[in-house]
Coordinates of C-alpha atoms in Angstrom, one line a residue:
Chain A
X1 CA 62.0 58.1 182.4
X2 CA 60.9 61.4 180.7
X3 CA 58.1 63.5 182.2
X4 CA 55.1 61.9 180.4
X5 CA 55.8 58.5 181.4
X6 CA 55.5 59.8 185.2
X7 CA 52.1 61.3 184.2
X8 CA 50.9 58.2 182.8
X9 CA 51.9 56.4 185.7
X10 CA 49.8 58.4 188.0
X11 CA 46.7 58.1 185.9
X12 CA 46.7 54.5 185.2
X13 CA 48.9 52.9 187.7
X14 CA 46.5 49.9 187.8
X15 CA 47.3 49.1 184.1
X16 CA 50.4 46.7 183.3
X17 CA 51.0 47.8 179.9
X18 CA 52.5 51.1 180.3
X19 CA 53.5 52.4 177.0
X20 CA 50.3 52.2 175.1
X21 CA 48.0 54.0 177.8
X22 CA 50.6 56.6 177.8
X23 CA 50.2 57.5 174.3
X24 CA 46.5 57.1 174.5
X25 CA 46.4 59.2 177.2
X26 CA 48.4 62.0 175.9
X27 CA 46.2 62.4 172.4
X28 CA 42.9 61.6 173.6
X29 CA 42.0 65.1 175.4
X30 CA 42.7 67.1 172.1
X31 CA 41.1 65.6 168.6
X32 CA 40.8 69.2 167.4
X33 CA 44.4 69.7 167.6
X34 CA 45.0 66.1 166.1
X35 CA 42.7 67.0 163.3
X36 CA 44.2 70.6 162.4
X37 CA 47.7 68.7 162.3
X38 CA 46.3 66.4 160.0
X39 CA 44.7 69.2 157.8
X40 CA 48.3 71.2 157.9
X41 CA 49.8 67.9 156.8
X42 CA 47.5 67.0 154.1
X43 CA 47.7 70.4 152.6
X44 CA 51.5 70.6 152.9
X45 CA 51.3 67.6 151.0
X46 CA 49.2 68.8 148.4
X47 CA 51.2 71.9 148.3
X48 CA 54.5 69.8 147.9
X49 CA 53.0 67.9 144.9
X50 CA 51.8 71.1 143.2
X51 CA 55.2 72.8 143.7
X52 CA 57.1 69.8 142.4
X53 CA 54.9 69.8 139.2
X54 CA 55.0 73.5 138.7
X55 CA 58.6 73.6 139.0
X56 CA 59.2 71.0 136.4
X57 CA 56.5 72.6 133.9
X58 CA 58.7 76.1 134.4
X59 CA 61.9 74.2 133.3
X60 CA 59.9 72.6 130.6
X61 CA 58.7 75.9 129.3
X62 CA 62.1 77.1 129.5
X63 CA 63.4 74.2 127.4
X64 CA 61.0 75.2 124.6
X65 CA 62.9 78.4 123.9
X66 CA 66.2 77.1 124.6
X67 CA 67.1 74.8 122.8
X68 CA 63.6 73.8 121.5
X69 CA 62.6 77.3 119.5
X70 CA 66.4 78.0 118.9
X71 CA 67.0 74.4 117.1
X72 CA 63.7 74.8 115.5
X73 CA 64.5 78.4 113.9
X74 CA 68.5 77.8 113.7
X75 CA 67.8 74.8 111.4
X76 CA 65.6 76.7 109.0
X77 CA 67.7 79.5 107.8
X78 CA 70.6 79.5 106.1
X79 CA 74.0 78.2 107.5
X80 CA 75.3 81.5 107.7
X81 CA 72.7 82.7 110.1
X82 CA 72.4 79.8 112.2
X83 CA 74.2 81.6 115.4
X84 CA 72.4 84.8 115.0
X85 CA 68.9 83.3 114.8
X86 CA 69.6 81.0 118.0
X87 CA 71.1 84.1 119.6
X88 CA 67.6 85.9 119.2
X89 CA 65.6 83.0 121.3
X90 CA 68.7 82.7 123.9
X91 CA 69.2 86.0 124.7
X92 CA 65.5 86.4 125.5
X93 CA 65.9 84.1 128.2
X94 CA 68.5 86.8 129.9
X95 CA 66.6 89.9 128.8
X96 CA 63.1 89.0 129.6
X97 CA 63.9 87.8 132.7
X98 CA 65.6 90.9 134.1
X99 CA 62.6 92.9 132.9
X100 CA 60.3 90.6 134.3
X101 CA 61.7 90.9 138.1
X102 CA 62.0 94.6 137.7
X103 CA 58.5 95.5 136.5
X104 CA 57.1 92.6 134.2
X105 CA 55.4 90.4 136.6
X106 CA 53.7 93.3 138.4
X107 CA 52.4 94.9 135.3
X108 CA 51.0 91.4 134.4
X109 CA 49.7 90.2 137.7
X110 CA 49.5 93.1 140.1
X111 CA 46.3 94.9 140.9
X112 CA 43.0 93.9 139.5
X113 CA 42.6 97.0 136.9
X114 CA 41.1 96.4 133.5
X115 CA 44.0 96.5 130.8
X116 CA 47.2 96.5 133.1
X117 CA 48.7 95.5 136.4
X118 CA 50.4 98.0 138.6
X119 CA 53.7 98.5 140.5
X120 CA 52.7 96.3 144.0
X121 CA 54.9 93.4 142.8
X122 CA 57.6 95.5 141.4
X123 CA 61.4 94.5 142.0
X124 CA 59.4 91.3 143.0
X125 CA 58.4 92.9 146.1
X126 CA 56.0 90.8 148.5
X127 CA 56.8 87.6 146.1
X128 CA 57.9 85.0 147.9
X129 CA 57.2 81.6 149.6
X130 CA 53.6 82.4 150.6
X131 CA 50.8 81.5 147.8
X132 CA 48.8 84.2 146.1
X133 CA 45.4 83.2 146.5
X134 CA 44.0 84.6 143.4
X135 CA 46.1 82.7 141.0
X136 CA 47.4 79.5 142.8
X137 CA 46.8 78.9 146.4
X138 CA 48.8 75.9 146.7
X139 CA 52.0 76.8 145.5
X140 CA 54.6 79.8 146.6
X141 CA 53.8 83.1 144.5
X142 CA 57.6 82.7 143.8
X143 CA 56.5 79.5 141.7
X144 CA 53.9 81.0 140.2
X145 CA 56.2 84.0 139.2
X146 CA 59.0 81.8 137.4
X147 CA 56.4 80.0 135.7
X148 CA 54.5 83.1 134.1
X149 CA 58.3 84.4 133.2
X150 CA 59.0 81.2 131.0
X151 CA 55.9 82.2 129.0
X152 CA 57.2 85.9 128.4
X153 CA 60.1 84.6 127.5
X154 CA 59.3 82.3 124.8
X155 CA 56.8 84.9 123.2
X156 CA 58.9 87.6 122.0
X157 CA 61.3 84.5 120.5
X158 CA 58.4 83.2 118.5
X159 CA 58.2 86.7 116.6
X160 CA 61.9 86.5 115.7
X161 CA 60.8 83.6 113.0
X162 CA 59.6 86.7 111.0
X163 CA 62.3 89.1 111.0
X164 CA 65.1 86.2 110.9
X165 CA 68.4 86.6 108.6
X166 CA 67.7 90.4 108.5
X167 CA 67.4 92.3 111.7
X168 CA 70.3 94.0 113.7
X169 CA 70.9 92.5 117.1
X170 CA 70.7 96.0 118.8
X171 CA 67.3 96.5 117.1
X172 CA 66.0 93.1 118.2
X173 CA 66.8 93.7 122.0
X174 CA 65.4 97.2 122.0
X175 CA 62.2 96.0 120.0
X176 CA 61.6 93.1 122.4
X177 CA 62.0 94.6 125.7
X178 CA 59.7 97.3 124.1
X179 CA 57.3 95.0 123.0
X180 CA 57.3 93.0 126.5
X181 CA 56.3 96.3 128.2
X182 CA 53.5 97.5 125.7
X183 CA 52.3 94.1 124.3
X184 CA 52.6 91.4 126.4
X185 CA 52.3 92.2 130.0
X186 CA 49.1 94.3 129.2
X187 CA 47.5 91.6 127.1
X188 CA 48.6 88.9 129.8
X189 CA 47.0 91.0 132.5
X190 CA 43.8 91.4 130.3
X191 CA 43.3 87.6 129.8
X192 CA 45.2 86.0 133.0
X193 CA 45.3 89.0 135.6
X194 CA 42.6 89.6 138.2
X195 CA 39.9 92.1 136.9
X196 CA 41.3 92.1 133.3
X197 CA 39.2 92.9 130.6
X198 CA 39.0 89.1 129.1
X199 CA 39.6 87.1 132.4
X200 CA 37.2 84.3 132.3
X201 CA 37.6 83.5 136.2
X202 CA 38.2 86.5 138.0
X203 CA 36.1 89.3 137.5
X204 CA 36.6 90.0 133.9
X205 CA 34.1 92.2 131.6
X206 CA 34.1 89.9 128.1
X207 CA 35.0 86.2 129.6
X208 CA 37.4 84.7 127.3
X209 CA 38.9 81.1 127.5
X210 CA 42.4 81.2 126.8
X211 CA 43.8 78.0 129.0
X212 CA 47.6 78.6 128.2
X213 CA 47.9 81.4 126.1
X214 CA 46.0 81.4 122.1
X215 CA 45.6 85.1 122.5
X216 CA 48.2 86.2 124.9
X217 CA 51.3 84.4 123.2
X218 CA 50.4 82.9 119.8
X219 CA 48.1 85.7 118.6
X220 CA 50.2 88.5 119.7
X221 CA 53.3 87.0 118.6
X222 CA 52.0 85.8 115.4
X223 CA 50.5 89.0 114.5
X224 CA 53.5 90.9 115.7
X225 CA 55.6 88.8 113.5
X226 CA 53.3 89.5 110.3
X227 CA 53.7 93.4 110.9
X228 CA 57.6 92.8 111.5
X229 CA 57.6 90.9 107.9
X230 CA 55.6 93.6 106.1
X231 CA 57.6 96.8 107.9
X232 CA 61.2 95.4 107.7
X233 CA 60.4 93.9 103.9
X234 CA 61.8 91.0 102.3
X235 CA 65.3 89.5 102.8
X236 CA 67.5 90.2 99.7
X237 CA 67.0 88.3 96.9
X238 CA 63.6 86.6 98.2
X239 CA 62.1 84.5 96.7
X240 CA 64.4 84.3 93.4
X241 CA 67.5 83.3 95.4
X242 CA 67.1 80.0 96.8
X243 CA 66.7 80.1 100.9
X244 CA 66.3 76.6 101.7
X245 CA 66.6 75.5 105.4
X246 CA 70.0 74.6 106.1
X247 CA 69.6 71.8 108.3
X248 CA 66.1 70.1 108.7
X249 CA 67.8 67.6 111.4
X250 CA 68.1 70.7 114.0
X251 CA 64.7 72.0 113.2
X252 CA 63.5 68.0 113.7
X253 CA 65.4 67.8 117.1
X254 CA 63.9 71.5 118.0
X255 CA 60.2 70.7 117.1
X256 CA 60.5 67.3 119.1
X257 CA 61.8 69.6 121.9
X258 CA 59.0 72.2 121.6
X259 CA 56.4 69.0 121.8
X260 CA 57.8 67.6 124.9
X261 CA 58.0 71.0 126.5
X262 CA 54.6 71.9 125.5
X263 CA 53.5 69.7 128.2
X264 CA 54.8 71.9 130.7
X265 CA 53.1 74.9 128.7
X266 CA 49.7 73.5 128.9
X267 CA 49.4 70.9 131.6
X268 CA 51.2 73.2 133.8
X269 CA 48.7 76.1 133.1
X270 CA 46.2 73.9 135.6
X271 CA 49.1 75.3 138.1
X272 CA 48.5 72.1 140.1
X273 CA 49.1 68.6 139.9
X274 CA 45.7 68.0 139.5
X275 CA 43.2 66.1 137.0
X276 CA 42.9 69.1 135.0
X277 CA 46.5 69.1 134.2
X278 CA 46.1 65.4 133.0
X279 CA 43.1 66.5 130.9
X280 CA 45.4 69.5 129.3
X281 CA 48.3 67.3 128.8
X282 CA 45.9 64.3 126.9
X283 CA 44.4 67.3 124.9
X284 CA 47.7 69.1 124.2
X285 CA 49.2 65.5 122.8
X286 CA 46.3 64.9 120.8
X287 CA 46.2 68.2 119.1
X288 CA 49.9 67.7 118.1
X289 CA 49.5 64.6 116.7
X290 CA 46.2 64.9 114.6
X291 CA 48.0 68.3 113.5
X292 CA 51.0 66.4 111.9
X293 CA 48.9 64.0 110.1
X294 CA 46.8 66.8 108.9
X295 CA 49.9 69.0 107.5
X296 CA 51.4 65.8 106.1
X297 CA 48.0 64.5 104.2
X298 CA 47.7 68.1 102.7
X299 CA 51.2 68.2 101.5
X300 CA 51.2 64.7 100.2
X301 CA 47.9 65.1 98.1
X302 CA 49.1 68.1 96.9
X303 CA 52.8 67.6 96.3
X304 CA 52.9 63.8 95.8
X305 CA 55.5 63.4 98.8
X306 CA 55.2 63.7 102.8
X307 CA 58.3 65.8 104.2
X308 CA 59.6 65.9 107.8
X309 CA 59.3 69.7 107.5
X310 CA 55.7 69.0 106.7
X311 CA 55.6 66.9 109.7
X312 CA 57.2 69.0 112.7
X313 CA 55.4 72.0 111.2
X314 CA 52.2 70.4 111.4
X315 CA 52.8 69.1 115.1
X316 CA 53.7 73.0 116.1
X317 CA 50.6 74.2 114.6
X318 CA 48.6 71.8 116.4
X319 CA 50.2 72.5 119.4
X320 CA 49.4 76.5 118.9
X321 CA 46.0 75.8 118.3
X322 CA 45.3 73.5 121.3
X323 CA 47.2 76.0 123.6
X324 CA 44.1 78.2 124.5
X325 CA 41.7 74.8 124.5
X326 CA 44.0 72.5 126.2
X327 CA 42.2 73.2 129.7
X328 CA 38.7 73.1 128.2
X329 CA 38.1 70.1 125.8
X330 CA 37.9 66.3 126.0
X331 CA 40.1 64.5 123.6
X332 CA 38.3 64.2 120.5
X333 CA 37.5 67.3 120.1
X334 CA 41.1 68.0 120.8
X335 CA 42.1 65.9 117.8
X336 CA 39.7 67.6 115.6
X337 CA 41.1 71.0 116.7
X338 CA 44.5 69.7 115.7
X339 CA 43.4 68.2 112.5
X340 CA 41.8 71.7 111.6
X341 CA 45.2 73.4 112.4
X342 CA 47.3 71.3 110.5
X343 CA 45.4 71.7 107.2
X344 CA 44.9 75.5 107.5
X345 CA 48.3 76.5 108.5
X346 CA 49.5 74.7 105.6
X347 CA 47.4 76.7 103.4
X348 CA 48.7 79.8 105.2
X349 CA 52.3 79.3 104.8
X350 CA 52.1 78.0 101.2
X351 CA 48.6 79.6 99.4
X352 CA 48.4 82.9 101.6
X353 CA 52.2 83.8 101.9
X354 CA 52.4 83.5 98.2
X355 CA 49.4 85.0 97.4
X356 CA 50.5 88.2 99.3
X357 CA 54.2 87.9 98.9
X358 CA 55.3 88.5 102.4
X359 CA 58.6 87.4 103.5
X360 CA 57.6 85.9 106.9
X361 CA 60.7 84.1 106.9
X362 CA 60.0 81.1 109.4
X363 CA 56.3 81.4 109.1
X364 CA 55.8 82.9 112.7
X365 CA 52.5 84.2 111.4
X366 CA 51.4 81.3 109.2
X367 CA 51.7 78.9 112.5
X368 CA 51.4 81.0 115.7
X369 CA 49.2 83.9 114.2
X370 CA 46.8 81.8 112.1
X371 CA 46.8 78.7 114.6
X372 CA 46.5 80.8 117.6
X373 CA 43.4 82.4 116.2
X374 CA 41.6 79.3 114.9
X375 CA 42.5 77.7 118.3
X376 CA 41.1 80.7 120.4
X377 CA 37.7 80.7 118.4
X378 CA 37.5 76.9 118.3
X379 CA 37.8 77.1 122.1
X380 CA 34.5 79.0 122.3
X381 CA 33.0 75.8 120.5
X382 CA 34.4 73.0 122.3
X383 CA 35.0 74.4 125.8
X384 CA 32.8 72.2 127.9
X385 CA 32.0 71.9 132.0
X386 CA 32.7 68.2 131.7
X387 CA 36.4 69.1 131.3
X388 CA 36.7 72.4 133.8
X389 CA 34.2 73.2 136.4
X390 CA 35.7 76.2 137.5
X391 CA 33.2 78.6 136.5
X392 CA 30.4 78.9 138.9
X393 CA 27.4 81.0 139.1
X394 CA 26.4 82.8 142.5
X395 CA 24.4 79.6 143.5
X396 CA 27.8 77.5 143.1
X397 CA 26.2 75.8 140.4
X398 CA 28.9 75.0 137.2
X399 CA 28.0 76.8 134.0
X400 CA 28.2 75.9 130.6
X401 CA 31.1 77.2 128.9
X402 CA 30.9 76.6 125.1
X403 CA 28.8 76.2 122.2
X404 CA 29.0 72.3 122.8
X405 CA 27.2 73.1 126.5
X406 CA 24.8 75.3 124.9
X407 CA 26.7 78.6 125.3
X408 CA 26.8 79.8 121.6
X409 CA 27.7 83.3 122.9
X410 CA 31.3 82.1 124.0
X411 CA 32.2 82.4 120.4
X412 CA 31.4 85.9 120.0
X413 CA 33.6 86.4 123.5
X414 CA 36.3 84.3 121.9
X415 CA 36.1 86.5 118.9
X416 CA 36.4 89.9 120.9
X417 CA 39.3 88.2 122.7
X418 CA 40.9 87.5 119.3
X419 CA 40.4 91.1 117.9
X420 CA 41.7 92.7 121.2
X421 CA 44.9 90.7 120.8
X422 CA 45.6 91.6 116.9
X423 CA 44.6 95.4 117.5
X424 CA 47.2 95.4 120.5
X425 CA 49.6 93.6 118.4
X426 CA 49.2 95.3 115.3
X427 CA 49.1 99.1 117.0
X428 CA 51.8 98.4 119.6
X429 CA 54.3 96.7 117.0
X430 CA 54.2 99.5 114.6
X431 CA 54.6 102.1 117.3
X432 CA 57.6 99.8 118.4
X433 CA 59.2 99.4 115.2
X434 CA 58.8 103.0 114.4
X435 CA 60.7 103.9 117.6
X436 CA 63.3 101.4 116.9
X437 CA 63.9 102.4 113.0
X438 CA 64.5 105.8 114.2
X439 CA 66.6 105.2 117.0
X440 CA 68.7 102.3 116.3
X441 CA 67.7 101.3 112.9
X442 CA 66.1 97.9 112.1
X443 CA 67.9 95.9 109.5
X444 CA 71.3 94.9 109.0
X445 CA 73.3 96.7 106.2
X446 CA 73.3 94.7 102.7
X447 CA 76.7 93.8 103.0
X448 CA 75.9 92.4 106.6
X449 CA 72.9 90.7 105.1
X450 CA 75.2 89.0 102.5
X451 CA 78.2 88.0 104.4
X452 CA 75.7 86.4 107.1
X453 CA 74.6 88.0 110.6
X454 CA 77.1 85.2 112.3
X455 CA 79.9 86.6 111.1
X456 CA 78.9 90.1 110.6
X457 CA 76.9 90.6 113.6
X458 CA 78.2 88.2 116.2
X459 CA 82.0 87.4 114.8
X460 CA 81.7 83.9 114.9
X461 CA 80.6 80.9 112.8
X462 CA 78.5 77.9 113.5
X463 CA 80.2 75.3 111.8
X464 CA 84.2 74.8 111.8
X465 CA 85.1 71.4 110.8
X466 CA 88.8 71.8 110.7
X467 CA 91.3 72.1 113.1
Chain B
X1 CA 101.9 60.2 80.7
X2 CA 98.4 60.8 80.6
X3 CA 96.0 62.3 83.3
X4 CA 92.6 61.1 83.5
X5 CA 89.6 63.4 85.2
X6 CA 86.6 61.2 85.8
X7 CA 83.4 62.8 87.2
X8 CA 81.3 60.0 88.7
X9 CA 78.2 59.2 91.1
X10 CA 79.3 59.6 94.5
X11 CA 78.0 55.9 95.4
X12 CA 80.2 54.3 92.7
X13 CA 83.3 55.6 94.2
X14 CA 83.9 52.4 96.3
X15 CA 83.5 50.0 93.2
X16 CA 85.6 52.1 91.2
X17 CA 88.3 52.4 93.5
X18 CA 88.4 48.4 94.0
X19 CA 88.0 48.0 90.1
X20 CA 91.0 50.4 89.8
X21 CA 93.2 48.6 92.9
X22 CA 92.6 45.2 90.9
X23 CA 94.5 46.4 88.1
X24 CA 97.3 48.0 90.1
X25 CA 96.2 51.5 89.9
X26 CA 95.9 52.8 93.6
X27 CA 97.3 56.5 93.6
X28 CA 94.5 58.9 93.0
X29 CA 93.2 62.2 94.1
X30 CA 89.1 62.7 95.0
X31 CA 87.4 65.4 95.8
X32 CA 83.3 66.1 96.2
X33 CA 82.3 68.4 93.6
X34 CA 78.6 69.7 92.5
X35 CA 77.5 69.9 89.0
X36 CA 75.5 68.5 85.8
X37 CA 75.7 68.0 82.3
X38 CA 72.5 66.8 80.4
X39 CA 70.9 65.3 83.4
X40 CA 68.3 67.4 84.7
X41 CA 68.2 68.3 88.5
X42 CA 65.4 67.4 91.1
X43 CA 62.8 69.6 92.8
X44 CA 62.9 69.8 96.6
X45 CA 59.8 71.7 98.7
X46 CA 60.0 73.4 101.8
X47 CA 56.8 74.4 103.1
X48 CA 55.4 75.0 99.4
X49 CA 58.1 77.1 98.5
X50 CA 60.0 74.8 95.4
X51 CA 63.5 74.8 94.5
X52 CA 65.0 73.0 91.4
X53 CA 68.3 71.6 92.4
X54 CA 70.4 71.0 89.3
X55 CA 73.9 71.2 90.7
X56 CA 73.9 67.5 92.0
X57 CA 77.0 66.1 94.3
X58 CA 79.1 64.1 92.2
X59 CA 82.9 62.8 92.9
X60 CA 85.6 64.0 90.8
X61 CA 88.8 61.3 90.7
X62 CA 92.1 63.0 89.4
X63 CA 94.9 60.3 88.3
X64 CA 98.2 60.2 86.3
X65 CA 99.0 56.7 84.6
X66 CA 101.5 55.9 82.1
X67 CA 100.4 56.5 78.4
X68 CA 100.6 52.8 77.9
X69 CA 98.0 51.8 80.4
X70 CA 95.5 54.5 79.5
X71 CA 92.8 52.2 77.7
X72 CA 92.9 49.7 80.1
X73 CA 92.7 52.1 83.2
X74 CA 89.8 53.9 81.4
X75 CA 88.0 50.9 80.1
X76 CA 87.9 49.5 83.9
X77 CA 86.8 52.9 85.1
X78 CA 83.9 53.2 83.0
X79 CA 82.6 49.6 83.7
X80 CA 82.9 50.1 87.1
X81 CA 81.2 53.6 87.3
X82 CA 78.4 53.0 84.8
X83 CA 74.6 52.4 85.8
X84 CA 73.5 53.0 82.1
X85 CA 71.4 55.8 83.5
X86 CA 71.7 59.4 82.6
X87 CA 73.8 61.2 85.4
X88 CA 76.8 58.4 85.2
X89 CA 79.2 61.0 84.4
X90 CA 82.2 62.0 82.4
X91 CA 85.8 61.2 81.5
X92 CA 88.3 63.5 80.4
X93 CA 92.1 62.8 79.4
X94 CA 95.0 64.9 79.4
X95 CA 98.7 65.0 78.0
X96 CA 101.1 65.6 81.2
X97 CA 104.2 67.7 80.5
X98 CA 105.9 66.4 83.6
X99 CA 105.7 64.5 87.0
X100 CA 107.8 64.9 90.1
X101 CA 108.1 63.1 93.2
X102 CA 108.7 65.8 96.1
X103 CA 110.3 63.4 98.5
X104 CA 113.2 62.2 96.3
X105 CA 113.2 64.3 92.8
X106 CA 112.3 61.0 90.8
X107 CA 110.9 62.3 87.4
X108 CA 108.7 61.0 84.4
X109 CA 106.8 57.9 84.9
X110 CA 109.0 56.6 88.1
X111 CA 107.7 59.6 89.9
X112 CA 103.9 58.2 89.4

């Protein structure tokens, strides 16, 4: 017999059923402590659920870069450049990770100033299992940190589509490290960081809605891509020499992985396994579907043939455009945003690119720059508090979000957000390219370019079928 | 001895092989080649960028036969490879000076 049993024997000596009585006697005096135990259990259960979803989302977003984007881009280049192109995505999974750990996370999410973070989280100081309530109160800050890292990896990887098949590997490394520091971290802080200029929920001066990175990820990368394409110049022989994609099969697999990974990107941006995550998941899927149909339809009408490359390019354009809107819009506006993105991006990569003659090799600008801008603006139109009620006034009432809620001024805010992203991307990228050009040099030599970057820069070939 | 070099549509290869086998010709060398004669190529479009593909995939067969069998082989080959449409290919015939079997130094028609 334990001590508890002996106590209950004294209290209830007349009762024949000793065991139940003993348990009751123990619990009854302290209802408050029972409730607080239950509360802690409920909180821990929510935290476990949220953390599980956020870890899965982090992995999904990493999958978008490798193998998703690496395959998508790798298939679009010529056979002699397949490894070099895949490497430009893959190496960022390593390089940006180190930069992020040293200063990146801190510069994006430390402090609460207007334009850039501080060094409080440098070397991941204080970033552990305790949540950072400013951003995500139910998951360890380390989860939030690693989730945001995956965004910092894929964003510069997207740019590589513009300088594919001609940039030196060393220049690409230097470029992306500087680009992360000068363009990405400040932009991430301005839009998502506490007190950032464009932050909609944590005290920004110009509240701009960007749920998962229309401005932060797609405008910055897409516009920087255009600057890179213009600065580096065309690939040798473009556009007279045929430069057909060497394997649309690889691109197809990559694009489908991107589509799946994007659920982590957008639905994960709810930062919890919440109904908002579901809503973002649905909007994401609908946007991709409608955009694939939009691009294919445009192409079918114009060329008489619906192409696989058109279908997958369209789905990516839709995913890009729905990214800023995903946590703010209902399913049918999501379809509409996707449809617009499919048609607009199709016109960008066919008409506009031909009109100006720049060699945006894999259409990083045409898809991410244009799709991101379109999506960011349409977010101002279709954002509704029926989906996202996080914005409250001082009395705690839910505020109207976009034009459909009667807040037409939001479209102007979105426009300002886009303008800031465009300006930072153009200015930052120009400076960085100049620095790289003067130090390591940007372009591979014409001999290397003709031989192919795989052999010339990496000393290996993508396809060896003998032996 | 005559050497027959035939450039045919790739999808006709199996039919041609079967037809030649049925008249007792089962030695040949084949390779994947690209080319075109009077046949025009086709257009491919990748994100609005048009490419005219004029070198089309073909299969080249090479075989050496006794001169006495030349007509029969050519007749069989043309019949099997023909669709009647442009792009069916061509046959070229050459004189062969000598044939040697490496394994045992057989010479002439007995080496075929």
